[in-house]
């Protein structure tokens, strides 16, 4: 639901709330240099919430409409207790209409067929916000058992920042995590005010200090290809080249594949893992009568 923020009291309330916080309080670097205004700057709050500085400024001026999910993220960023959070929603509420929801994400059938054909190559399909839409068995054996994760929580960035086992698996975790942040920032620029993305950014901002700092920091460039180093509990250390492939039939979906040079230890490790995965999926033989 959108809120129509046409109240000067809302702007004053937000100014007071951000004036009471320091960069260090929300996990941002603090140089110690004097500030022209007390507390957080508008652009710092906007970056942490996942909206543009222009939109946040209009919100403080009472001239913007935002989804309730964005207000919820704003309440978390400003460290509001329950009473102040309720007050924020009361000031902003004016009976707006339900926003147009983006269609539910489903893996494109063509990408699903490609996944089924890739038996010796780990591959996953990523949708908006780096949501994990589909995967092949080798990707699950390499990364994590995606089936154990509720569908609404299957997100690559969420795994990197909140799953300790996934973080331990990635030897170059910081590079991978910063790439995810860059992709999410690009998505935020393309779809400002997206309630799903705002909710994800708010969740990760609360959960992880690195995410807060990188999200609010200088613009970073995302990678479309590179090398990932993994420490797998079964096959040991792997160095895999990954690439992100676009699908013309579903531009919002990307096929992420990982390969290794033939004859390399990592290639042999993938072959072993593929064989192990295939064996573990074979049905048990019928018991003798």
Short mmCIF file of C-alpha atoms in Angstrom, two decimals:
data_model
loop_
_atom_site.label_atom_id
_atom_site.label_comp_id
_atom_site.label_asym_id
_atom_site.label_seq_id
_atom_site.Cartn_x
_atom_site.Cartn_y
_atom_site.Cartn_z
CA UNK A 1 0.00 0.00 0.00
CA UNK A 2 1.28 3.45 -0.89
CA UNK A 3 1.29 6.26 1.66
CA UNK A 4 0.63 9.82 0.54
CA UNK A 5 3.15 11.85 2.47
CA UNK A 6 1.59 15.34 2.40
CA UNK A 7 2.24 16.22 6.05
CA UNK A 8 4.83 18.76 7.18
CA UNK A 9 4.85 16.96 10.54
CA UNK A 10 6.24 13.87 8.81
CA UNK A 11 9.20 15.82 7.43
CA UNK A 12 10.00 17.33 10.81
CA UNK A 13 9.73 13.93 12.47
CA UNK A 14 12.18 12.39 10.00
CA UNK A 15 14.64 15.27 10.43
CA UNK A 16 14.59 14.86 14.21
CA UNK A 17 15.07 11.08 13.95
CA UNK A 18 18.06 11.24 11.62
CA UNK A 19 19.61 14.07 13.65
CA UNK A 20 19.75 11.72 16.64
CA UNK A 21 21.89 9.12 14.83
CA UNK A 22 25.57 9.11 14.00
CA UNK A 23 27.19 7.35 11.03
CA UNK A 24 28.83 4.94 13.45
CA UNK A 25 25.42 4.02 14.89
CA UNK A 26 24.21 2.69 11.53
CA UNK A 27 27.53 1.12 10.52
CA UNK A 28 28.83 3.87 8.24
CA UNK A 29 32.43 5.09 8.31
CA UNK A 30 32.90 8.25 10.36
CA UNK A 31 35.89 10.42 9.53
CA UNK A 32 35.32 12.54 12.62
CA UNK A 33 35.24 15.73 10.53
CA UNK A 34 32.67 18.36 11.58
CA UNK A 35 29.29 18.11 9.87
CA UNK A 36 27.13 20.99 8.72
CA UNK A 37 24.06 19.26 10.16
CA UNK A 38 23.81 16.96 13.19
CA UNK A 39 23.26 13.25 12.67
CA UNK A 40 22.85 11.56 9.31
CA UNK A 41 22.65 13.36 5.99
CA UNK A 42 19.68 12.88 3.69
CA UNK A 43 21.77 11.01 1.13
CA UNK A 44 23.04 8.61 3.80
CA UNK A 45 19.53 7.74 4.92
CA UNK A 46 18.40 7.34 1.31
CA UNK A 47 21.28 5.00 0.48
CA UNK A 48 20.59 2.80 3.51
CA UNK A 49 16.89 2.62 2.67
CA UNK A 50 17.58 1.85 -1.00
CA UNK A 51 15.85 4.86 -2.58
CA UNK A 52 17.18 7.92 -4.38
CA UNK A 53 18.23 11.02 -2.44
CA UNK A 54 15.71 12.99 -4.51
CA UNK A 55 12.85 10.71 -3.44
CA UNK A 56 13.86 10.90 0.22
CA UNK A 57 14.11 14.68 0.04
CA UNK A 58 10.59 14.83 -1.41
CA UNK A 59 9.44 12.55 1.41
CA UNK A 60 10.81 14.95 4.02
CA UNK A 61 9.16 17.81 2.14
CA UNK A 62 5.80 16.02 2.19
CA UNK A 63 5.66 15.71 -1.60
CA UNK A 64 6.20 11.99 -2.23
CA UNK A 65 4.22 8.75 -2.14
CA UNK A 66 6.07 5.61 -1.08
CA UNK A 67 5.08 1.97 -0.40
CA UNK A 68 4.53 0.98 3.20
CA UNK A 69 7.42 -1.48 2.84
CA UNK A 70 9.76 1.47 2.20
CA UNK A 71 8.47 3.16 5.36
CA UNK A 72 9.14 -0.07 7.26
CA UNK A 73 12.71 -0.12 5.97
CA UNK A 74 13.07 3.56 6.89
CA UNK A 75 11.92 2.79 10.43
CA UNK A 76 14.60 0.09 10.77
CA UNK A 77 17.32 2.34 9.35
CA UNK A 78 16.40 5.13 11.80
CA UNK A 79 16.36 2.63 14.71
CA UNK A 80 12.78 3.53 15.64
CA UNK A 81 11.16 1.69 18.53
CA UNK A 82 7.59 0.38 18.19
CA UNK A 83 6.00 3.60 19.41
CA UNK A 84 7.97 5.82 17.03
CA UNK A 85 7.43 3.37 14.17
CA UNK A 86 3.68 3.53 14.71
CA UNK A 87 3.88 7.32 14.79
CA UNK A 88 5.77 7.32 11.49
CA UNK A 89 3.03 5.30 9.82
CA UNK A 90 0.30 7.47 11.35
CA UNK A 91 1.92 10.61 9.98
CA UNK A 92 2.32 9.10 6.52
CA UNK A 93 -1.01 7.29 6.24
CA UNK A 94 -3.80 8.81 4.15
CA UNK A 95 -5.59 5.86 2.59
CA UNK A 96 -3.51 5.45 -0.55
CA UNK A 97 -4.14 2.73 -3.09
CA UNK A 98 -2.41 -0.60 -3.47
CA UNK A 99 0.67 -0.39 -5.74
CA UNK A 100 0.82 -2.37 -8.95
CA UNK A 101 2.71 -5.51 -8.08
CA UNK A 102 5.35 -6.84 -10.43
CA UNK A 103 4.50 -10.29 -11.83
CA UNK A 104 5.65 -13.27 -9.81
CA UNK A 105 8.97 -14.64 -10.99
CA UNK A 106 9.02 -18.05 -12.65
CA UNK A 107 11.96 -19.58 -14.45
CA UNK A 108 11.55 -19.41 -18.23
CA UNK A 109 10.93 -22.88 -19.78
CA UNK A 110 13.90 -22.48 -22.12
CA UNK A 111 16.24 -21.83 -19.20
CA UNK A 112 14.72 -24.78 -17.35
CA UNK A 113 15.55 -27.04 -20.32
CA UNK A 114 19.13 -25.75 -20.40
CA UNK A 115 19.52 -26.49 -16.70
CA UNK A 116 18.29 -30.04 -17.24
CA UNK A 117 20.90 -30.57 -19.98
CA UNK A 118 23.82 -29.28 -17.89
CA UNK A 119 24.73 -32.38 -15.92
CA UNK A 120 28.47 -31.66 -15.48
CA UNK A 121 28.25 -27.89 -15.06
CA UNK A 122 26.81 -26.16 -11.98
CA UNK A 123 24.18 -23.62 -13.02
CA UNK A 124 21.48 -21.50 -11.40
CA UNK A 125 18.93 -19.04 -12.74
CA UNK A 126 18.78 -15.65 -11.02
CA UNK A 127 15.84 -13.30 -11.29
CA UNK A 128 15.12 -9.82 -9.98
CA UNK A 129 16.99 -8.86 -6.82
CA UNK A 130 19.24 -11.95 -7.33
CA UNK A 131 16.39 -14.26 -6.36
CA UNK A 132 17.26 -17.91 -7.09
CA UNK A 133 14.55 -19.20 -9.43
CA UNK A 134 16.00 -22.59 -10.42
CA UNK A 135 19.13 -24.72 -10.24
CA UNK A 136 20.49 -28.05 -11.41
CA UNK A 137 21.52 -30.89 -9.06
CA UNK A 138 25.24 -30.14 -9.40
CA UNK A 139 24.70 -26.52 -8.32
CA UNK A 140 22.88 -27.73 -5.21
CA UNK A 141 25.69 -30.19 -4.46
CA UNK A 142 28.29 -27.45 -4.96
CA UNK A 143 26.63 -24.53 -3.15
CA UNK A 144 23.79 -25.54 -0.83
CA UNK A 145 20.59 -27.54 -0.67
CA UNK A 146 18.26 -24.92 -2.12
CA UNK A 147 15.22 -27.08 -1.41
CA UNK A 148 15.71 -26.56 2.33
CA UNK A 149 15.25 -22.79 1.88
CA UNK A 150 11.67 -21.42 1.66
CA UNK A 151 10.96 -20.16 -1.85
CA UNK A 152 10.45 -16.56 -0.68
CA UNK A 153 13.88 -16.63 1.00
CA UNK A 154 15.91 -18.08 -1.90
CA UNK A 155 18.12 -15.13 -2.71
CA UNK A 156 21.80 -15.19 -3.57
CA UNK A 157 22.64 -11.97 -1.72
CA UNK A 158 20.72 -13.12 1.36
CA UNK A 159 22.70 -16.37 1.39
CA UNK A 160 26.02 -14.54 1.11
CA UNK A 161 25.29 -12.11 3.92
CA UNK A 162 23.25 -14.20 6.36
CA UNK A 163 24.17 -17.89 5.94
CA UNK A 164 27.40 -18.72 7.85
CA UNK A 165 27.95 -21.98 5.93
CA UNK A 166 27.59 -20.22 2.58
CA UNK A 167 30.02 -17.52 3.68
CA UNK A 168 32.55 -20.14 4.78
CA UNK A 169 32.23 -21.91 1.43
CA UNK A 170 33.29 -18.77 -0.49
CA UNK A 171 37.02 -18.17 -0.08
CA UNK A 172 36.73 -14.81 -1.86
CA UNK A 173 33.56 -13.85 0.00
CA UNK A 174 34.19 -10.10 0.02
CA UNK A 175 34.55 -9.92 -3.77
CA UNK A 176 31.39 -11.94 -4.31
CA UNK A 177 29.44 -9.96 -1.71
CA UNK A 178 30.49 -6.57 -3.10
CA UNK A 179 29.48 -7.72 -6.59
CA UNK A 180 26.03 -8.59 -5.23
CA UNK A 181 25.70 -5.14 -3.66
CA UNK A 182 26.65 -3.52 -6.98
CA UNK A 183 23.98 -5.55 -8.80
CA UNK A 184 21.33 -4.59 -6.24
CA UNK A 185 22.26 -0.91 -6.51
CA UNK A 186 21.88 -1.11 -10.28
CA UNK A 187 18.48 -2.72 -9.81
CA UNK A 188 17.49 0.06 -7.40
CA UNK A 189 18.47 2.68 -9.98
CA UNK A 190 16.38 0.96 -12.64
CA UNK A 191 13.34 0.45 -10.39
CA UNK A 192 13.31 3.14 -7.67
CA UNK A 193 10.80 2.47 -4.92
CA UNK A 194 10.53 -1.26 -5.70
CA UNK A 195 9.00 -2.58 -2.43
CA UNK A 196 10.57 -6.04 -2.76
CA UNK A 197 14.05 -4.61 -3.23
CA UNK A 198 13.54 -2.06 -0.45
CA UNK A 199 12.56 -4.88 1.92
CA UNK A 200 15.64 -6.92 0.96
CA UNK A 201 17.98 -3.95 1.37
CA UNK A 202 16.44 -3.13 4.75
CA UNK A 203 16.79 -6.73 5.92
CA UNK A 204 20.43 -6.99 4.86
CA UNK A 205 21.25 -3.53 6.22
CA UNK A 206 20.04 -4.62 9.65
CA UNK A 207 21.69 -8.06 9.43
CA UNK A 208 25.19 -7.18 8.22
CA UNK A 209 27.54 -4.24 8.85
CA UNK A 210 29.49 -4.82 5.62
CA UNK A 211 26.30 -4.58 3.59
CA UNK A 212 25.36 -1.30 5.30
CA UNK A 213 28.77 0.19 4.60
CA UNK A 214 28.99 -0.95 0.97
CA UNK A 215 25.42 0.02 0.17
CA UNK A 216 26.03 3.55 1.46
CA UNK A 217 29.53 3.83 0.00
CA UNK A 218 30.76 4.96 -3.37
CA UNK A 219 29.32 3.42 -6.51
CA UNK A 220 30.76 0.00 -7.31
CA UNK A 221 30.86 -1.81 -10.63
CA UNK A 222 29.27 -5.25 -10.81
CA UNK A 223 31.00 -8.14 -12.54
CA UNK A 224 29.44 -10.29 -15.26
CA UNK A 225 32.21 -12.87 -15.18
CA UNK A 226 35.21 -13.85 -13.07
CA UNK A 227 36.75 -16.62 -10.98
CA UNK A 228 35.33 -17.94 -7.73
CA UNK A 229 37.33 -19.90 -5.19
CA UNK A 230 35.38 -22.35 -3.07
CA UNK A 231 36.32 -24.70 -0.23
CA UNK A 232 33.93 -27.61 -0.63
CA UNK A 233 33.54 -30.15 2.19
CA UNK A 234 33.66 -33.12 -0.23
CA UNK A 235 36.00 -32.19 -3.11
CA UNK A 236 38.17 -29.57 -1.39
CA UNK A 237 39.34 -26.29 -2.92
CA UNK A 238 37.99 -25.33 -6.34
CA UNK A 239 38.75 -22.41 -8.66
CA UNK A 240 35.80 -22.00 -11.02
CA UNK A 241 35.29 -19.54 -13.85
CA UNK A 242 31.78 -18.16 -13.80
CA UNK A 243 29.77 -16.26 -16.37
CA UNK A 244 26.35 -14.62 -16.38
CA UNK A 245 24.36 -15.26 -19.56
CA UNK A 246 21.28 -13.29 -20.58
CA UNK A 247 18.11 -14.80 -22.01
CA UNK A 248 16.41 -12.80 -24.76
CA UNK A 249 13.10 -14.49 -23.97
CA UNK A 250 13.34 -13.42 -20.30
CA UNK A 251 15.63 -10.37 -19.98
CA UNK A 252 15.17 -10.15 -16.19
CA UNK A 253 16.60 -13.65 -15.74
CA UNK A 254 20.28 -14.63 -15.88
CA UNK A 255 21.86 -18.05 -16.21
CA UNK A 256 24.89 -18.26 -13.92
CA UNK A 257 27.26 -21.09 -14.84
CA UNK A 258 30.57 -22.23 -13.34
CA UNK A 259 33.23 -24.16 -15.28
CA UNK A 260 36.85 -25.27 -14.92
CA UNK A 261 39.61 -25.87 -17.48
CA UNK A 262 39.68 -29.52 -18.62
CA UNK A 263 42.43 -31.49 -16.89
CA UNK A 264 42.68 -29.07 -13.97
CA UNK A 265 42.17 -30.23 -10.36
CA UNK A 266 38.99 -28.15 -10.22
CA UNK A 267 37.67 -29.87 -13.36
CA UNK A 268 38.36 -33.27 -11.82
CA UNK A 269 36.66 -32.10 -8.64
CA UNK A 270 33.51 -31.14 -10.55
CA UNK A 271 33.48 -34.50 -12.34
CA UNK A 272 33.76 -36.31 -9.02
CA UNK A 273 31.01 -34.18 -7.49
CA UNK A 274 28.76 -34.77 -10.54
CA UNK A 275 29.31 -38.53 -10.24
CA UNK A 276 28.67 -38.42 -6.50
CA UNK A 277 25.48 -36.39 -7.09
CA UNK A 278 24.22 -38.79 -9.76
CA UNK A 279 24.85 -41.80 -7.49
CA UNK A 280 23.06 -40.18 -4.56
CA UNK A 281 20.00 -39.51 -6.72
CA UNK A 282 19.70 -43.07 -8.05
CA UNK A 283 16.65 -44.88 -6.68
CA UNK A 284 17.40 -47.68 -4.28
CA UNK A 285 17.08 -51.18 -5.77
CA UNK A 286 13.98 -53.15 -4.93
CA UNK A 287 14.39 -55.41 -1.95
CA UNK A 288 14.61 -59.11 -2.73
CA UNK A 289 11.38 -60.95 -2.31
#
